[in-house]
Amino acid sequence: MKVQGAEGKIDLGHRLRIAHVITRLINGGADENTVHSCNWAAQGGHDVVLLHGETVQPEIIAKVDPRVKLIGVPGLTRSISPVSDLRALLALIRRFRALNADIVHTHTSKAGILGRLAAWAAGVPAIVHGVHIVPFVNVGVAERFVYLALEKLAAPVTSAFISVSEGIRDLCLSAGVGHPDKHYVVRSGFDLDRFRNADPPDRWRDLLRLKPGAPRPPVLLMIAAFEPRKRHAEFLDAFNKVA
């Protein structure tokens, strides 16, 4: 992958200074992806800093390689707050200048906007945005307008977009966010062996309430963190209507 606009500005032969930025560090897909990316770069011998917002969970922190430096960013929160957002933006600019970062890699919507603008203001040579979700779909008209305007504002200073799927990439392109040549797809990496090699529970028939000798029925699963944003209640309500 060639990061456009960074040619000649980064000496790839030396130890890179890489700063990742994420709004929250919780047990989520974007967070796992970010931690894996940080750990991989640190294990490759690069200097890696992970800047995060005020919301953190110890379970995800425990997965961070000791060689990755963790730095909290005051004011970086998921909710929109002009005062806090400005505070976080200025803090990120100062951090990027102090780190003299070669690459800034942002993740999630809020950190993606503030992080890219701060990296541009700090003169960072390569600015990469990881697109884990698209904030301007499945929202109201006003929210879509605001989110899309912010994404288009940050797009010109973005050296590369890395989407976790073709569908995410295509949503960005269809909305006019970034040039097609700057978009790439890199799927999140996971250890699949623990699922492939998992042993079924001994009493799986009891779990499915099957009588002895009854055929094994199809099973519908929803696998997600047990929290409101995953909308388990809506799933159960919809499933009840079709079951």
CSV table of N, CA and C in Angstrom, one decimal, residues 112-203:
chain,number,residue,atom,x,y,z
A,112,GLY,N,-11.3,10.1,14.7
A,112,GLY,CA,-10.9,10.2,13.3
A,112,GLY,C,-10.9,11.7,12.8
A,113,ILE,N,-11.9,12.4,13.1
A,113,ILE,CA,-12.0,13.8,12.7
A,113,ILE,C,-11.0,14.7,13.4
A,114,LEU,N,-11.0,14.7,14.7
A,114,LEU,CA,-10.1,15.5,15.5
A,114,LEU,C,-8.6,15.1,15.3
A,115,GLY,N,-8.4,13.8,15.2
A,115,GLY,CA,-7.0,13.3,15.0
A,115,GLY,C,-6.4,13.7,13.7
A,116,ARG,N,-7.2,13.6,12.7
A,116,ARG,CA,-6.7,13.9,11.3
A,116,ARG,C,-6.4,15.4,11.2
A,117,LEU,N,-7.3,16.2,11.7
A,117,LEU,CA,-7.1,17.7,11.7
A,117,LEU,C,-5.9,18.1,12.5
A,118,ALA,N,-5.8,17.5,13.7
A,118,ALA,CA,-4.6,17.8,14.5
A,118,ALA,C,-3.3,17.4,13.9
A,119,ALA,N,-3.3,16.2,13.2
A,119,ALA,CA,-2.1,15.7,12.6
A,119,ALA,C,-1.7,16.6,11.4
A,120,TRP,N,-2.7,17.1,10.7
A,120,TRP,CA,-2.5,18.1,9.6
A,120,TRP,C,-1.9,19.4,10.2
A,121,ALA,N,-2.5,19.9,11.2
A,121,ALA,CA,-2.0,21.1,11.8
A,121,ALA,C,-0.6,21.0,12.4
A,122,ALA,N,-0.2,19.7,12.8
A,122,ALA,CA,1.1,19.5,13.4
A,122,ALA,C,2.1,19.1,12.3
A,123,GLY,N,1.7,19.0,11.1
A,123,GLY,CA,2.6,18.8,10.0
A,123,GLY,C,3.1,17.3,9.9
A,124,VAL,N,2.2,16.4,10.3
A,124,VAL,CA,2.6,15.0,10.2
A,124,VAL,C,2.6,14.5,8.7
A,125,PRO,N,3.6,13.8,8.3
A,125,PRO,CA,3.8,13.5,6.9
A,125,PRO,C,2.7,12.6,6.3
A,126,ALA,N,2.3,11.5,7.1
A,126,ALA,CA,1.3,10.6,6.7
A,126,ALA,C,0.2,10.5,7.7
A,127,ILE,N,-1.1,10.6,7.2
A,127,ILE,CA,-2.2,10.6,8.0
A,127,ILE,C,-3.2,9.5,7.5
A,128,VAL,N,-3.4,8.5,8.3
A,128,VAL,CA,-4.2,7.3,7.9
A,128,VAL,C,-5.4,7.2,8.7
A,129,HIS,N,-6.6,7.0,8.1
A,129,HIS,CA,-7.8,6.8,8.9
A,129,HIS,C,-8.4,5.4,8.7
A,130,GLY,N,-8.5,4.7,9.9
A,130,GLY,CA,-9.2,3.4,9.8
A,130,GLY,C,-10.7,3.5,9.9
A,131,VAL,N,-11.4,3.0,8.9
A,131,VAL,CA,-12.8,3.2,8.8
A,131,VAL,C,-13.5,1.8,9.3
A,132,HIS,N,-13.9,1.8,10.6
A,132,HIS,CA,-14.5,0.7,11.2
A,132,HIS,C,-16.0,0.7,11.0
A,133,ILE,N,-16.6,1.9,11.1
A,133,ILE,CA,-18.0,2.1,10.8
A,133,ILE,C,-18.2,3.3,10.0
A,134,VAL,N,-19.4,3.5,9.4
A,134,VAL,CA,-19.7,4.8,8.7
A,134,VAL,C,-20.7,5.6,9.5
A,135,PRO,N,-20.3,6.7,10.0
A,135,PRO,CA,-21.2,7.4,10.9
A,135,PRO,C,-22.4,8.1,10.3
A,136,PHE,N,-22.4,8.3,8.9
A,136,PHE,CA,-23.4,9.0,8.3
A,136,PHE,C,-24.5,8.2,7.7
A,137,VAL,N,-24.6,6.9,8.0
A,137,VAL,CA,-25.7,6.0,7.6
A,137,VAL,C,-26.6,5.6,8.8
A,138,ASN,N,-27.8,5.3,8.5
A,138,ASN,CA,-28.8,4.9,9.5
A,138,ASN,C,-28.9,5.9,10.6
A,139,VAL,N,-28.9,7.2,10.2
A,139,VAL,CA,-29.1,8.3,11.2
A,139,VAL,C,-30.1,9.3,10.5
A,140,GLY,N,-30.5,10.2,11.3
A,140,GLY,CA,-31.4,11.2,10.8
A,140,GLY,C,-30.8,12.2,9.8
A,141,VAL,N,-31.6,12.9,9.1
A,141,VAL,CA,-31.1,13.8,8.1
A,141,VAL,C,-30.1,14.8,8.6
A,142,ALA,N,-30.4,15.4,9.7
A,142,ALA,CA,-29.5,16.4,10.3
A,142,ALA,C,-28.2,15.8,10.7
A,143,GLU,N,-28.2,14.6,11.3
A,143,GLU,CA,-27.0,14.0,11.7
A,143,GLU,C,-26.2,13.6,10.5
A,144,ARG,N,-26.9,13.1,9.5
A,144,ARG,CA,-26.1,12.7,8.3
A,144,ARG,C,-25.4,13.9,7.7
A,145,PHE,N,-26.1,15.0,7.6
A,145,PHE,CA,-25.5,16.2,7.0
A,145,PHE,C,-24.3,16.6,7.8
A,146,VAL,N,-24.3,16.6,9.1
A,146,VAL,CA,-23.2,17.0,10.0
A,146,VAL,C,-22.0,16.0,9.8
A,147,TYR,N,-22.3,14.7,10.0
A,147,TYR,CA,-21.3,13.7,9.9
A,147,TYR,C,-20.6,13.7,8.6
A,148,LEU,N,-21.4,13.8,7.5
A,148,LEU,CA,-20.8,13.7,6.2
A,148,LEU,C,-20.0,15.0,5.9
A,149,ALA,N,-20.5,16.2,6.4
A,149,ALA,CA,-19.7,17.4,6.2
A,149,ALA,C,-18.3,17.3,6.9
A,150,LEU,N,-18.3,16.7,8.1
A,150,LEU,CA,-17.1,16.6,8.8
A,150,LEU,C,-16.1,15.6,8.1
A,151,GLU,N,-16.7,14.5,7.6
A,151,GLU,CA,-15.8,13.5,6.9
A,151,GLU,C,-15.2,14.1,5.7
A,152,LYS,N,-16.0,14.9,5.0
A,152,LYS,CA,-15.5,15.6,3.7
A,152,LYS,C,-14.5,16.7,4.1
A,153,LEU,N,-14.6,17.3,5.3
A,153,LEU,CA,-13.7,18.3,5.7
A,153,LEU,C,-12.3,17.6,6.0
A,154,ALA,N,-12.3,16.4,6.6
A,154,ALA,CA,-11.1,15.8,6.9
A,154,ALA,C,-10.5,15.0,5.8
A,155,ALA,N,-11.3,14.7,4.8
A,155,ALA,CA,-10.8,13.8,3.7
A,155,ALA,C,-9.6,14.3,2.9
A,156,PRO,N,-9.5,15.7,2.6
A,156,PRO,CA,-8.4,16.2,1.8
A,156,PRO,C,-7.0,16.0,2.6
A,157,VAL,N,-7.0,16.0,3.9
A,157,VAL,CA,-5.8,15.8,4.6
A,157,VAL,C,-5.4,14.4,4.9
A,158,THR,N,-6.3,13.5,4.5
A,158,THR,CA,-6.1,12.0,4.7
A,158,THR,C,-5.3,11.4,3.6
A,159,SER,N,-4.2,10.8,4.0
A,159,SER,CA,-3.3,10.1,3.0
A,159,SER,C,-3.9,8.8,2.6
A,160,ALA,N,-4.6,8.1,3.4
A,160,ALA,CA,-5.1,6.8,3.1
A,160,ALA,C,-6.3,6.5,4.0
A,161,PHE,N,-7.3,5.8,3.4
A,161,PHE,CA,-8.4,5.3,4.2
A,161,PHE,C,-8.3,3.8,4.2
A,162,ILE,N,-8.4,3.2,5.4
A,162,ILE,CA,-8.3,1.7,5.5
A,162,ILE,C,-9.6,1.2,6.0
A,163,SER,N,-10.5,0.6,5.2
A,163,SER,CA,-11.8,0.1,5.6
A,163,SER,C,-11.7,-1.4,6.0
A,164,VAL,N,-12.5,-1.8,6.9
A,164,VAL,CA,-12.5,-3.2,7.3
A,164,VAL,C,-13.3,-4.1,6.4
A,165,SER,N,-14.0,-3.6,5.4
A,165,SER,CA,-14.7,-4.4,4.4
A,165,SER,C,-14.9,-3.6,3.2
A,166,GLU,N,-15.3,-4.3,2.1
A,166,GLU,CA,-15.6,-3.6,0.8
A,166,GLU,C,-16.9,-2.8,1.0
A,167,GLY,N,-17.8,-3.3,1.8
A,167,GLY,CA,-19.1,-2.6,2.0
A,167,GLY,C,-18.8,-1.2,2.6
A,168,ILE,N,-18.0,-1.2,3.6
A,168,ILE,CA,-17.7,0.1,4.3
A,168,ILE,C,-17.0,1.0,3.3
A,169,ARG,N,-16.0,0.5,2.5
A,169,ARG,CA,-15.3,1.3,1.5
A,169,ARG,C,-16.3,1.9,0.5
A,170,ASP,N,-17.2,1.1,0.0
A,170,ASP,CA,-18.2,1.5,-1.0
A,170,ASP,C,-19.1,2.6,-0.5
A,171,LEU,N,-19.5,2.5,0.8
A,171,LEU,CA,-20.4,3.5,1.4
A,171,LEU,C,-19.7,4.8,1.4
A,172,CYS,N,-18.4,4.8,1.7
A,172,CYS,CA,-17.6,6.1,1.7
A,172,CYS,C,-17.5,6.7,0.3
A,173,LEU,N,-17.2,5.8,-0.6
A,173,LEU,CA,-17.0,6.3,-2.0
A,173,LEU,C,-18.3,6.8,-2.6
A,174,SER,N,-19.4,6.1,-2.3
A,174,SER,CA,-20.7,6.5,-2.9
A,174,SER,C,-21.2,7.9,-2.3
A,175,ALA,N,-20.7,8.2,-1.1
A,175,ALA,CA,-21.0,9.5,-0.4
A,175,ALA,C,-20.0,10.6,-0.8
A,176,GLY,N,-19.0,10.2,-1.6
A,176,GLY,CA,-18.0,11.2,-2.0
A,176,GLY,C,-17.0,11.5,-1.0
A,177,VAL,N,-16.7,10.6,-0.1
A,177,VAL,CA,-15.6,10.8,0.9
A,177,VAL,C,-14.3,10.3,0.4
A,178,GLY,N,-13.4,11.1,0.1
A,178,GLY,CA,-12.1,10.7,-0.4
A,178,GLY,C,-12.0,10.2,-1.8
A,179,HIS,N,-10.8,10.3,-2.4
A,179,HIS,CA,-10.6,9.8,-3.8
A,179,HIS,C,-10.5,8.3,-3.8
A,180,PRO,N,-11.0,7.6,-4.8
A,180,PRO,CA,-10.9,6.2,-4.8
A,180,PRO,C,-9.5,5.6,-4.7
A,181,ASP,N,-8.5,6.3,-5.2
A,181,ASP,CA,-7.1,5.9,-5.1
A,181,ASP,C,-6.6,5.9,-3.7
A,182,LYS,N,-7.3,6.5,-2.8
A,182,LYS,CA,-6.8,6.6,-1.4
A,182,LYS,C,-7.5,5.5,-0.5
A,183,HIS,N,-8.4,4.8,-1.1
A,183,HIS,CA,-9.2,3.8,-0.3
A,183,HIS,C,-8.6,2.4,-0.4
A,184,TYR,N,-8.4,1.7,0.7
A,184,TYR,CA,-7.9,0.3,0.8
A,184,TYR,C,-8.8,-0.5,1.7
A,185,VAL,N,-8.8,-1.8,1.5
A,185,VAL,CA,-9.6,-2.7,2.4
A,185,VAL,C,-8.6,-3.6,3.1
A,186,VAL,N,-8.6,-3.6,4.4
A,186,VAL,CA,-7.8,-4.5,5.2
A,186,VAL,C,-8.7,-5.1,6.3
A,187,ARG,N,-9.1,-6.3,6.2
A,187,ARG,CA,-10.0,-6.9,7.2
A,187,ARG,C,-9.3,-7.0,8.6
A,188,SER,N,-10.2,-7.0,9.6
A,188,SER,CA,-9.6,-7.2,10.9
A,188,SER,C,-9.2,-8.6,11.1
A,189,GLY,N,-8.0,-8.8,11.8
A,189,GLY,CA,-7.5,-10.1,12.0
A,189,GLY,C,-7.9,-10.7,13.3
A,190,PHE,N,-8.4,-11.9,13.3
A,190,PHE,CA,-8.8,-12.6,14.6
A,190,PHE,C,-8.2,-14.0,14.6
A,191,ASP,N,-8.1,-14.5,15.8
A,191,ASP,CA,-7.6,-15.9,16.0
A,191,ASP,C,-8.8,-16.8,15.8
A,192,LEU,N,-9.0,-17.4,14.7
A,192,LEU,CA,-10.1,-18.2,14.4
A,192,LEU,C,-10.0,-19.6,14.9
A,193,ASP,N,-8.8,-20.1,15.2
A,193,ASP,CA,-8.6,-21.4,15.7
A,193,ASP,C,-9.4,-21.7,16.9
A,194,ARG,N,-9.5,-20.8,17.8
A,194,ARG,CA,-10.3,-21.0,19.1
A,194,ARG,C,-11.7,-21.3,18.8
A,195,PHE,N,-12.2,-20.9,17.6
A,195,PHE,CA,-13.6,-21.1,17.2
A,195,PHE,C,-13.7,-22.4,16.4
A,196,ARG,N,-12.7,-22.6,15.5
A,196,ARG,CA,-12.7,-23.8,14.7
A,196,ARG,C,-12.5,-25.1,15.6
A,197,ASN,N,-11.7,-25.0,16.6
A,197,ASN,CA,-11.3,-26.1,17.4
A,197,ASN,C,-12.1,-26.2,18.7
A,198,ALA,N,-13.2,-25.4,18.9
A,198,ALA,CA,-13.9,-25.4,20.1
A,198,ALA,C,-14.7,-26.6,20.2
A,199,ASP,N,-14.8,-27.1,21.5
A,199,ASP,CA,-15.6,-28.3,21.7
A,199,ASP,C,-17.0,-27.9,22.1
A,200,PRO,N,-18.1,-28.6,21.6
A,200,PRO,CA,-19.4,-28.3,22.0
A,200,PRO,C,-19.7,-28.7,23.4
A,201,PRO,N,-20.6,-28.0,24.1
A,201,PRO,CA,-20.9,-28.5,25.5
A,201,PRO,C,-21.5,-29.9,25.5
A,202,ASP,N,-21.2,-30.6,26.6
A,202,ASP,CA,-21.6,-32.0,26.7
A,202,ASP,C,-23.2,-32.1,26.7
A,203,ARG,N,-23.8,-31.1,27.2
A,203,ARG,CA,-25.3,-31.2,27.3
A,203,ARG,C,-26.0,-30.2,26.4
